[in-house]
Amino acid sequence: MPAPSTAAAVPEIPRLALPGSRLRRLGIDTGDELVAYLRSDSPICRAEGFSAHSRIELRIGERRIEAMLNVVHGELLAADEAGLSESAWLRLRPGPDERVVFAHAPSVESLAHVRAKIYGHALESGQIRAVMRDVAARRYSGMELAAFITACSDGHLSFEEIMALTEAMVDSGNHLHWPNPVVVDKHCIGGLAGNRTTPIVVAIVTALGLVMPKTSSRAITSPAGTADTMAVLAPVELDLGQMRSVVERTGGCIVWGGAMNLSPADDVLIRVERALDIDSEGQLVASVLSKKIAAGSTHVLIDIPMGPTAKVRDAQQGRSLSQLLQRVAAGFGLQLQALLTDGGQPVGRGIGPALEAHDVLAVLQCRPEAPADLRDRALLLAAALLRQGGLLHDEADAYLLAARTLASGRAWTQFQAICAAQGGLREPGRAAQQYPVASTLAGRVAAIDNRQLSRTAKLAGAPLAPLAGLSLDVRLGDRVDVGQPLFTVHAQSRGELAYALEYVSRHPRIVEVVPP
C-alpha cells in the first residue's frame, strides 16, 4: 500500500470573471501599450478594487488581451462602459454589439528572473526563454521592460546569456525558410547619421542574381531606420505571403520585419530601447542576429562605423563587437563578416526618412548631384556581399562589377521592379518648414557631431514626421565663409522647427568651424 502523501492537495480555483461591459473606442494613441479605461465608480472597479495601473485581462469569447487600467474620474465613460486605447482596440477587435468580460490578469512569474538580473545574477536559458515568452505576449508593462533592458545593459550579459537571448528571440516568432542555398543580408549597427546604403545594395546584388530578402527595423535611437526611409518610397508592411511573392519575382525585397512577426519579443524591446536611448552590446547582438536567423539568412555582412561621435567610438570597441557577433553567429551556423568602416561624419546629405530617400534615388539614378560618399560606401558593401555570396572572389573585381551595375542603370531598373512588386514606387516629398543654420565664423569644418545632428533631426520630428530631419550642407575639411549654411533643418510644423532650433542654439558646435 503506498505511503500517504504529506503534500496537501491544492484545488484548482476558478478565476473570477466580472460582468460584461460595453466597449468604446476612445482613439487615444498609447503606442504599443495596451490600455483599458474604467470609471472610478463603475461596478467592476467597486467590486474588485481595481486601481490605476492594475493589470487586467479582457476577454471576448476566445479573444483575450492583458492591459493596464487607467481610471477615469468624470463623465467621459458611462458607469457600464469600458474604453480602449487604439492599440488595445486593434488587438482585441471587438464587434459592434460584443461585450467584454474583465478578470484579474494572471501573475507574471518571469518577473522573478528580471529581479534576479537586477541584483546581478546570471540567468539560465530557460529563465531567459520565459522572460522573452512573456515579453512577446505583451505581458510586461513599460516600466518592467525598462527594468529588464537596464539590468542587461553595460556589459551585464555573459556570452552564454547572449546566446540564450538570441535563441529565445528567434523562437518567439515566425521563421522564414528559402529554397536557395545562399541567402545574403546586411546590417549597419547604426550610430552614423544618414548612411542609407541598404536600398542601393539590395538593388545591386539582386540585379546580379543573389537572393536578398531584406527585413529591416524602424529607427531605435536614430532619426530614420531603413524601414522608415523605404516606407517613403514604397509599401513595407507586407505579410509573409506578400514578401515571398516579391522575392520570387525580383530576388529581393526591403520590408519592415515587424509586420511578419519575426522575433516579436525584440520588436517590443526595441520600442523601449528607443525611449531610453539604450542599445547595449549584448542586446544589440541578440537583436540583430535573431532577426537574421529568423529571416532565413545564410550569409550576413555587418557594417560597423567607428568615430568619435558614432555608436562605436574606436577600433578596439569595433573589434570587440565584431568578434562577439562572429562568435554568436557561428553558434547558429550563420556565416558572418564584419566591416569596420569610417564613422567620422554622416554619410550622404539627408538625415530623416524622406531626405535620405532623396539621396538613395539620386545615387540609383546616377544623378550628378548624388552624394559620392553614399555611392562609394554602398559599392563597398555590395562588393563584399558579392564575394560572400560566391559570385566573385577578387575584391577589386567585385567592386568593379558593382560599380558597372550601378552606372549602367541595371540597379535602378531592379529597384523600380522591387518597389513595383511591393506596391508601387512613390516620390518622396519635401517639408514645408526649412531653416538654414549658418556659420558665424570663416574657416574650415573641423568636426561634425553625429549624435547632436541626429538629436536635432529627431527634435524636428523625424522619423514619425517622415519629411522632417536635416540636410547637411558641408563636409569635414570644407572651407566656409560667415553666413554660409552648415546644415538646414526641415520640419512639418512651425512648432517642431522651433523646438529643434532651440536645441541648436544651445549646441553651437554641432558643426565645428575653426579659423584658417
GROMACS .gro file of N, CA, C and O in nm, residues 379-482:
model
  416
  379LEU      N    1   2.876   5.081  -5.276
  379LEU     CA    2   2.952   4.994  -5.364
  379LEU      C    3   3.047   4.904  -5.285
  379LEU      O    4   3.064   4.785  -5.317
  380LEU      N    5   3.109   4.958  -5.181
  380LEU     CA    6   3.198   4.879  -5.096
  380LEU      C    7   3.122   4.762  -5.033
  380LEU      O    8   3.169   4.647  -5.032
  381LEU      N    9   3.004   4.790  -4.979
  381LEU     CA   10   2.925   4.686  -4.912
  381LEU      C   11   2.869   4.587  -5.014
  381LEU      O   12   2.866   4.465  -4.987
  382ALA      N   13   2.823   4.636  -5.128
  382ALA     CA   14   2.772   4.545  -5.231
  382ALA      C   15   2.882   4.450  -5.279
  382ALA      O   16   2.857   4.330  -5.298
  383ALA      N   17   3.003   4.503  -5.297
  383ALA     CA   18   3.114   4.419  -5.341
  383ALA      C   19   3.145   4.311  -5.237
  383ALA      O   20   3.173   4.196  -5.272
  384ALA      N   21   3.141   4.348  -5.110
  384ALA     CA   22   3.166   4.248  -5.005
  384ALA      C   23   3.061   4.138  -5.007
  384ALA      O   24   3.092   4.020  -4.988
  385LEU      N   25   2.934   4.174  -5.031
  385LEU     CA   26   2.828   4.073  -5.038
  385LEU      C   27   2.843   3.985  -5.162
  385LEU      O   28   2.814   3.865  -5.157
  386LEU      N   29   2.886   4.043  -5.274
  386LEU     CA   30   2.908   3.963  -5.394
  386LEU      C   31   3.015   3.857  -5.369
  386LEU      O   32   3.004   3.743  -5.417
  387ARG      N   33   3.117   3.892  -5.293
  387ARG     CA   34   3.221   3.795  -5.258
  387ARG      C   35   3.168   3.693  -5.158
  387ARG      O   36   3.193   3.573  -5.172
  388GLN      N   37   3.094   3.740  -5.057
  388GLN     CA   38   3.037   3.647  -4.960
  388GLN      C   39   2.942   3.548  -5.025
  388GLN      O   40   2.937   3.431  -4.989
  389GLY      N   41   2.864   3.599  -5.122
  389GLY     CA   42   2.767   3.514  -5.189
  389GLY      C   43   2.826   3.421  -5.292
  389GLY      O   44   2.753   3.342  -5.353
  390GLY      N   45   2.958   3.431  -5.315
  390GLY     CA   46   3.025   3.338  -5.403
  390GLY      C   47   3.025   3.375  -5.550
  390GLY      O   48   3.069   3.295  -5.634
  391LEU      N   49   2.980   3.497  -5.586
  391LEU     CA   50   2.979   3.535  -5.728
  391LEU      C   51   3.119   3.566  -5.778
  391LEU      O   52   3.152   3.540  -5.894
  392LEU      N   53   3.201   3.629  -5.693
  392LEU     CA   54   3.339   3.665  -5.728
  392LEU      C   55   3.426   3.646  -5.605
  392LEU      O   56   3.377   3.646  -5.491
  393HIS      N   57   3.555   3.633  -5.628
  393HIS     CA   58   3.647   3.615  -5.516
  393HIS      C   59   3.742   3.733  -5.499
  393HIS      O   60   3.783   3.764  -5.387
  394ASP      N   61   3.776   3.799  -5.609
  394ASP     CA   62   3.870   3.910  -5.602
  394ASP      C   63   3.797   4.038  -5.560
  394ASP      O   64   3.692   4.072  -5.616
  395GLU      N   65   3.854   4.110  -5.464
  395GLU     CA   66   3.790   4.230  -5.411
  395GLU      C   67   3.775   4.338  -5.517
  395GLU      O   68   3.668   4.401  -5.528
  396ALA      N   69   3.879   4.361  -5.596
  396ALA     CA   70   3.874   4.465  -5.699
  396ALA      C   71   3.772   4.431  -5.807
  396ALA      O   72   3.698   4.518  -5.854
  397ASP      N   73   3.767   4.304  -5.846
  397ASP     CA   74   3.670   4.263  -5.948
  397ASP      C   75   3.526   4.280  -5.898
  397ASP      O   76   3.438   4.322  -5.974
  398ALA      N   77   3.504   4.248  -5.770
  398ALA     CA   78   3.369   4.261  -5.713
  398ALA      C   79   3.326   4.407  -5.709
  398ALA      O   80   3.211   4.440  -5.742
  399TYR      N   81   3.418   4.494  -5.671
  399TYR     CA   82   3.385   4.637  -5.666
  399TYR      C   83   3.354   4.690  -5.806
  399TYR      O   84   3.259   4.766  -5.827
  400LEU      N   85   3.435   4.649  -5.904
  400LEU     CA   86   3.416   4.695  -6.042
  400LEU      C   87   3.280   4.647  -6.096
  400LEU      O   88   3.209   4.724  -6.162
  401LEU      N   89   3.242   4.524  -6.067
  401LEU     CA   90   3.114   4.472  -6.113
  401LEU      C   91   2.998   4.548  -6.049
  401LEU      O   92   2.901   4.582  -6.117
  402ALA      N   93   3.009   4.577  -5.919
  402ALA     CA   94   2.904   4.654  -5.851
  402ALA      C   95   2.892   4.793  -5.912
  402ALA      O   96   2.781   4.843  -5.936
  403ALA      N   97   3.008   4.858  -5.940
  403ALA     CA   98   3.007   4.992  -5.997
  403ALA      C   99   2.944   4.992  -6.137
  403ALA      O  100   2.869   5.084  -6.173
  404ARG      N  101   2.976   4.891  -6.217
  404ARG     CA  102   2.919   4.883  -6.352
  404ARG      C  103   2.767   4.861  -6.346
  404ARG      O  104   2.692   4.916  -6.428
  405THR      N  105   2.723   4.781  -6.250
  405THR     CA  106   2.580   4.753  -6.236
  405THR      C  107   2.504   4.880  -6.200
  405THR      O  108   2.392   4.903  -6.248
  406LEU      N  109   2.565   4.964  -6.117
  406LEU     CA  110   2.502   5.092  -6.082
  406LEU      C  111   2.507   5.189  -6.198
  406LEU      O  112   2.406   5.250  -6.235
  407ALA      N  113   2.625   5.204  -6.261
  407ALA     CA  114   2.642   5.303  -6.369
  407ALA      C  115   2.559   5.270  -6.493
  407ALA      O  116   2.514   5.362  -6.564
  408SER      N  117   2.535   5.144  -6.518
  408SER     CA  118   2.460   5.103  -6.637
  408SER      C  119   2.310   5.125  -6.624
  408SER      O  120   2.238   5.116  -6.724
  409GLY      N  121   2.263   5.150  -6.503
  409GLY     CA  122   2.120   5.164  -6.481
  409GLY      C  123   2.050   5.035  -6.441
  409GLY      O  124   1.929   5.034  -6.412
  410ARG      N  125   2.123   4.922  -6.438
  410ARG     CA  126   2.061   4.794  -6.400
  410ARG      C  127   2.011   4.797  -6.257
  410ARG      O  128   1.904   4.742  -6.227
  411ALA      N  129   2.086   4.861  -6.168
  411ALA     CA  130   2.043   4.866  -6.028
  411ALA      C  131   1.916   4.950  -6.013
  411ALA      O  132   1.825   4.914  -5.936
  412TRP      N  133   1.907   5.061  -6.085
  412TRP     CA  134   1.787   5.146  -6.080
  412TRP      C  135   1.666   5.071  -6.136
  412TRP      O  136   1.558   5.074  -6.077
  413THR      N  137   1.685   5.000  -6.246
  413THR     CA  138   1.575   4.920  -6.302
  413THR      C  139   1.531   4.813  -6.202
  413THR      O  140   1.410   4.789  -6.184
  414GLN      N  141   1.627   4.751  -6.135
  414GLN     CA  142   1.594   4.647  -6.037
  414GLN      C  143   1.521   4.707  -5.916
  414GLN      O  144   1.425   4.648  -5.866
  415PHE      N  145   1.564   4.823  -5.871
  415PHE     CA  146   1.498   4.887  -5.757
  415PHE      C  147   1.354   4.921  -5.792
  415PHE      O  148   1.262   4.902  -5.711
  416GLN      N  149   1.331   4.971  -5.912
  416GLN     CA  150   1.195   5.001  -5.955
  416GLN      C  151   1.109   4.875  -5.957
  416GLN      O  152   0.991   4.878  -5.919
  417ALA      N  153   1.168   4.764  -6.000
  417ALA     CA  154   1.094   4.637  -6.004
  417ALA      C  155   1.057   4.591  -5.863
  417ALA      O  156   0.945   4.543  -5.839
  418ILE      N  157   1.150   4.607  -5.768
  418ILE     CA  158   1.122   4.568  -5.629
  418ILE      C  159   1.010   4.655  -5.572
  418ILE      O  160   0.915   4.605  -5.509
  419CYS      N  161   1.018   4.785  -5.594
  419CYS     CA  162   0.915   4.876  -5.543
  419CYS      C  163   0.780   4.845  -5.606
  419CYS      O  164   0.676   4.846  -5.536
  420ALA      N  165   0.778   4.817  -5.735
  420ALA     CA  166   0.652   4.783  -5.803
  420ALA      C  167   0.592   4.657  -5.744
  420ALA      O  168   0.470   4.649  -5.720
  421ALA      N  169   0.676   4.557  -5.717
  421ALA     CA  170   0.627   4.432  -5.659
  421ALA      C  171   0.576   4.452  -5.517
  421ALA      O  172   0.484   4.381  -5.473
  422GLN      N  173   0.631   4.548  -5.445
  422GLN     CA  174   0.586   4.574  -5.308
  422GLN      C  175   0.463   4.664  -5.302
  422GLN      O  176   0.406   4.684  -5.194
  423GLY      N  177   0.423   4.719  -5.415
  423GLY     CA  178   0.301   4.801  -5.415
  423GLY      C  179   0.312   4.932  -5.487
  423GLY      O  180   0.214   5.007  -5.494
  424GLY      N  181   0.430   4.966  -5.542
  424GLY     CA  182   0.442   5.087  -5.622
  424GLY      C  183   0.541   5.187  -5.567
  424GLY      O  184   0.547   5.212  -5.447
  425LEU      N  185   0.621   5.244  -5.658
  425LEU     CA  186   0.722   5.343  -5.621
  425LEU      C  187   0.656   5.480  -5.603
  425LEU      O  188   0.574   5.522  -5.684
  426ARG      N  189   0.694   5.550  -5.495
  426ARG     CA  190   0.641   5.683  -5.466
  426ARG      C  191   0.754   5.784  -5.466
  426ARG      O  192   0.869   5.751  -5.437
  427GLU      N  193   0.720   5.908  -5.496
  427GLU     CA  194   0.817   6.017  -5.494
  427GLU      C  195   0.818   6.080  -5.355
  427GLU      O  196   0.713   6.122  -5.305
  428PRO      N  197   0.933   6.087  -5.287
  428PRO     CA  198   0.936   6.149  -5.154
  428PRO      C  199   0.911   6.299  -5.161
  428PRO      O  200   0.953   6.366  -5.256
  429GLY      N  201   0.841   6.352  -5.063
  429GLY     CA  202   0.810   6.494  -5.060
  429GLY      C  203   0.918   6.576  -4.991
  429GLY      O  204   1.026   6.527  -4.958
  430ARG      N  205   0.887   6.704  -4.970
  430ARG     CA  206   0.976   6.798  -4.901
  430ARG      C  207   0.897   6.868  -4.792
  430ARG      O  208   0.778   6.899  -4.807
  431ALA      N  209   0.961   6.895  -4.680
  431ALA     CA  210   0.896   6.962  -4.568
  431ALA      C  211   0.868   7.107  -4.600
  431ALA      O  212   0.948   7.174  -4.668
  432ALA      N  213   0.757   7.157  -4.549
  432ALA     CA  214   0.718   7.296  -4.574
  432ALA      C  215   0.807   7.394  -4.498
  432ALA      O  216   0.833   7.505  -4.544
  433GLN      N  217   0.853   7.353  -4.379
  433GLN     CA  218   0.934   7.442  -4.295
  433GLN      C  219   1.082   7.406  -4.309
  433GLN      O  220   1.122   7.293  -4.280
  434GLN      N  221   1.163   7.502  -4.354
  434GLN     CA  222   1.306   7.479  -4.369
  434GLN      C  223   1.382   7.600  -4.317
  434GLN      O  224   1.343   7.715  -4.344
  435TYR      N  225   1.489   7.574  -4.243
  435TYR     CA  226   1.567   7.685  -4.186
  435TYR      C  227   1.715   7.651  -4.194
  435TYR      O  228   1.762   7.554  -4.133
  436PRO      N  229   1.796   7.731  -4.270
  436PRO     CA  230   1.940   7.706  -4.278
  436PRO      C  231   2.011   7.759  -4.153
  436PRO      O  232   1.985   7.872  -4.109
  437VAL      N  233   2.098   7.678  -4.098
  437VAL     CA  234   2.181   7.718  -3.983
  437VAL      C  235   2.317   7.758  -4.038
  437VAL      O  236   2.390   7.674  -4.094
  438ALA      N  237   2.351   7.885  -4.025
  438ALA     CA  238   2.470   7.940  -4.092
  438ALA      C  239   2.590   7.947  -3.998
  438ALA      O  240   2.576   7.952  -3.875
  439SER      N  241   2.707   7.948  -4.057
  439SER     CA  242   2.831   7.960  -3.981
  439SER      C  243   2.849   8.105  -3.934
  439SER      O  244   2.823   8.200  -4.008
  440THR      N  245   2.896   8.120  -3.811
  440THR     CA  246   2.927   8.252  -3.758
  440THR      C  247   3.075   8.286  -3.773
  440THR      O  248   3.118   8.395  -3.736
  441LEU      N  249   3.151   8.191  -3.829
  441LEU     CA  250   3.295   8.210  -3.848
  441LEU      C  251   3.333   8.178  -3.991
  441LEU      O  252   3.265   8.100  -4.060
  442ALA      N  253   3.443   8.234  -4.035
  442ALA     CA  254   3.507   8.192  -4.160
  442ALA      C  255   3.619   8.096  -4.123
  442ALA      O  256   3.694   8.121  -4.028
  443GLY      N  257   3.628   7.985  -4.194
  443GLY     CA  258   3.733   7.890  -4.160
  443GLY      C  259   3.710   7.755  -4.224
  443GLY      O  260   3.655   7.745  -4.333
  444ARG      N  261   3.750   7.651  -4.150
  444ARG     CA  262   3.745   7.514  -4.201
  444ARG      C  263   3.659   7.428  -4.109
  444ARG      O  264   3.663   7.444  -3.986
  445VAL      N  265   3.580   7.336  -4.168
  445VAL     CA  266   3.498   7.245  -4.088
  445VAL      C  267   3.590   7.141  -4.026
  445VAL      O  268   3.651   7.059  -4.096
  446ALA      N  269   3.599   7.144  -3.893
  446ALA     CA  270   3.694   7.057  -3.822
  446ALA      C  271   3.627   6.934  -3.762
  446ALA      O  272   3.693   6.831  -3.741
  447ALA      N  273   3.498   6.942  -3.730
  447ALA     CA  274   3.430   6.828  -3.666
  447ALA      C  275   3.280   6.839  -3.692
  447ALA      O  276   3.225   6.949  -3.703
  448ILE      N  277   3.217   6.722  -3.702
  448ILE     CA  278   3.071   6.714  -3.717
  448ILE      C  279   3.021   6.611  -3.617
  448ILE      O  280   3.066   6.496  -3.618
  449ASP      N  281   2.931   6.652  -3.529
  449ASP     CA  282   2.884   6.565  -3.421
  449ASP      C  283   2.763   6.484  -3.469
  449ASP      O  284   2.653   6.536  -3.483
  450ASN      N  285   2.784   6.353  -3.492
  450ASN     CA  286   2.677   6.266  -3.539
  450ASN      C  287   2.559   6.264  -3.442
  450ASN      O  288   2.443   6.270  -3.484
  451ARG      N  289   2.589   6.253  -3.314
  451ARG     CA  290   2.482   6.239  -3.215
  451ARG      C  291   2.397   6.365  -3.207
  451ARG      O  292   2.274   6.359  -3.199
  452GLN      N  293   2.461   6.481  -3.208
  452GLN     CA  294   2.385   6.605  -3.197
  452GLN      C  295   2.307   6.635  -3.325
  452GLN      O  296   2.197   6.690  -3.319
  453LEU      N  297   2.363   6.597  -3.440
  453LEU     CA  298   2.287   6.612  -3.564
  453LEU      C  299   2.162   6.524  -3.561
  453LEU      O  300   2.052   6.567  -3.598
  454SER      N  301   2.179   6.399  -3.517
  454SER     CA  302   2.065   6.308  -3.509
  454SER      C  303   1.963   6.359  -3.409
  454SER      O  304   1.841   6.350  -3.433
  455ARG      N  305   2.010   6.413  -3.298
  455ARG     CA  306   1.918   6.467  -3.199
  455ARG      C  307   1.838   6.584  -3.257
  455ARG      O  308   1.717   6.595  -3.235
  456THR      N  309   1.905   6.669  -3.332
  456THR     CA  310   1.836   6.782  -3.396
  456THR      C  311   1.728   6.732  -3.492
  456THR      O  312   1.616   6.783  -3.493
  457ALA      N  313   1.763   6.631  -3.572
  457ALA     CA  314   1.666   6.577  -3.667
  457ALA      C  315   1.545   6.517  -3.596
  457ALA      O  316   1.431   6.531  -3.642
  458LYS      N  317   1.569   6.449  -3.484
  458LYS     CA  318   1.458   6.390  -3.409
  458LYS      C  319   1.370   6.497  -3.346
  458LYS      O  320   1.248   6.485  -3.344
  459LEU      N  321   1.431   6.603  -3.295
  459LEU     CA  322   1.352   6.712  -3.237
  459LEU      C  323   1.270   6.783  -3.345
  459LEU      O  324   1.162   6.837  -3.315
  460ALA      N  325   1.317   6.780  -3.468
  460ALA     CA  326   1.242   6.839  -3.578
  460ALA      C  327   1.123   6.752  -3.618
  460ALA      O  328   1.039   6.795  -3.698
  461GLY      N  329   1.117   6.628  -3.565
  461GLY     CA  330   1.002   6.542  -3.590
  461GLY      C  331   1.033   6.406  -3.648
  461GLY      O  332   0.944   6.321  -3.656
  462ALA      N  333   1.155   6.384  -3.697
  462ALA     CA  334   1.189   6.254  -3.757
  462ALA      C  335   1.202   6.147  -3.647
  462ALA      O  336   1.246   6.178  -3.536
  463PRO      N  337   1.163   6.023  -3.674
  463PRO     CA  338   1.111   5.970  -3.801
  463PRO      C  339   0.959   5.972  -3.812
  463PRO      O  340   0.906   5.937  -3.917
  464LEU      N  341   0.887   6.006  -3.703
  464LEU     CA  342   0.740   5.999  -3.709
  464LEU      C  343   0.685   6.096  -3.813
  464LEU      O  344   0.585   6.068  -3.879
  465ALA      N  345   0.747   6.213  -3.825
  465ALA     CA  346   0.714   6.306  -3.933
  465ALA      C  347   0.813   6.276  -4.047
  465ALA      O  348   0.929   6.317  -4.041
  466PRO      N  349   0.772   6.202  -4.150
  466PRO     CA  350   0.869   6.148  -4.247
  466PRO      C  351   0.944   6.253  -4.328
  466PRO      O  352   1.053   6.226  -4.377
  467LEU      N  353   0.887   6.374  -4.344
  467LEU     CA  354   0.955   6.478  -4.421
  467LEU      C  355   1.054   6.556  -4.336
  467LEU      O  356   1.130   6.639  -4.389
  468ALA      N  357   1.054   6.533  -4.206
  468ALA     CA  358   1.138   6.611  -4.114
  468ALA      C  359   1.279   6.555  -4.109
  468ALA      O  360   1.307   6.443  -4.150
  469GLY      N  361   1.370   6.637  -4.056
  469GLY     CA  362   1.509   6.598  -4.039
  469GLY      C  363   1.599   6.716  -4.069
  469GLY      O  364   1.566   6.831  -4.039
  470LEU      N  365   1.712   6.688  -4.130
  470LEU     CA  366   1.801   6.797  -4.172
  470LEU      C  367   1.886   6.751  -4.288
  470LEU      O  368   1.906   6.632  -4.310
  471SER      N  369   1.932   6.847  -4.363
  471SER     CA  370   2.024   6.819  -4.474
  471SER      C  371   2.157   6.887  -4.443
  471SER      O  372   2.162   7.004  -4.403
  472LEU      N  373   2.264   6.812  -4.459
  472LEU     CA  374   2.398   6.861  -4.429
  472LEU      C  375   2.454   6.931  -4.551
  472LEU      O  376   2.454   6.876  -4.662
  473ASP      N  377   2.502   7.054  -4.532
  473ASP     CA  378   2.549   7.136  -4.644
  473ASP      C  379   2.701   7.140  -4.657
  473ASP      O  380   2.753   7.197  -4.754
  474VAL      N  381   2.774   7.082  -4.560
  474VAL     CA  382   2.921   7.084  -4.565
  474VAL      C  383   2.975   6.947  -4.526
  474VAL      O  384   2.903   6.863  -4.470
  475ARG      N  385   3.103   6.925  -4.555
  475ARG     CA  386   3.173   6.803  -4.516
  475ARG      C  387   3.298   6.841  -4.438
  475ARG      O  388   3.341   6.958  -4.438
  476LEU      N  389   3.357   6.744  -4.369
  476LEU     CA  390   3.482   6.768  -4.298
  476LEU      C  391   3.588   6.822  -4.393
  476LEU      O  392   3.605   6.772  -4.504
  477GLY      N  393   3.657   6.926  -4.350
  477GLY     CA  394   3.764   6.984  -4.429
  477GLY      C  395   3.720   7.096  -4.521
  477GLY      O  396   3.805   7.168  -4.576
  478ASP      N  397   3.589   7.114  -4.541
  478ASP     CA  398   3.540   7.221  -4.629
  478ASP      C  399   3.574   7.357  -4.570
  478ASP      O  400   3.570   7.377  -4.448
  479ARG      N  401   3.601   7.454  -4.657
  479ARG     CA  402   3.621   7.592  -4.614
  479ARG      C  403   3.487   7.665  -4.627
  479ARG      O  404   3.415   7.648  -4.726
  480VAL      N  405   3.454   7.743  -4.525
  480VAL     CA  406   3.324   7.812  -4.523
  480VAL      C  407   3.345   7.960  -4.490
  480VAL      O  408   3.445   7.999  -4.427
  481ASP      N  409   3.250   8.041  -4.533
  481ASP     CA  410   3.251   8.184  -4.502
  481ASP      C  411   3.144   8.214  -4.398
  481ASP      O  412   3.052   8.134  -4.374
  482VAL      N  413   3.153   8.332  -4.338
  482VAL     CA  414   3.050   8.377  -4.244
  482VAL      C  415   2.916   8.384  -4.318
  482VAL      O  416   2.907   8.438  -4.430
   0.00000   0.00000   0.00000
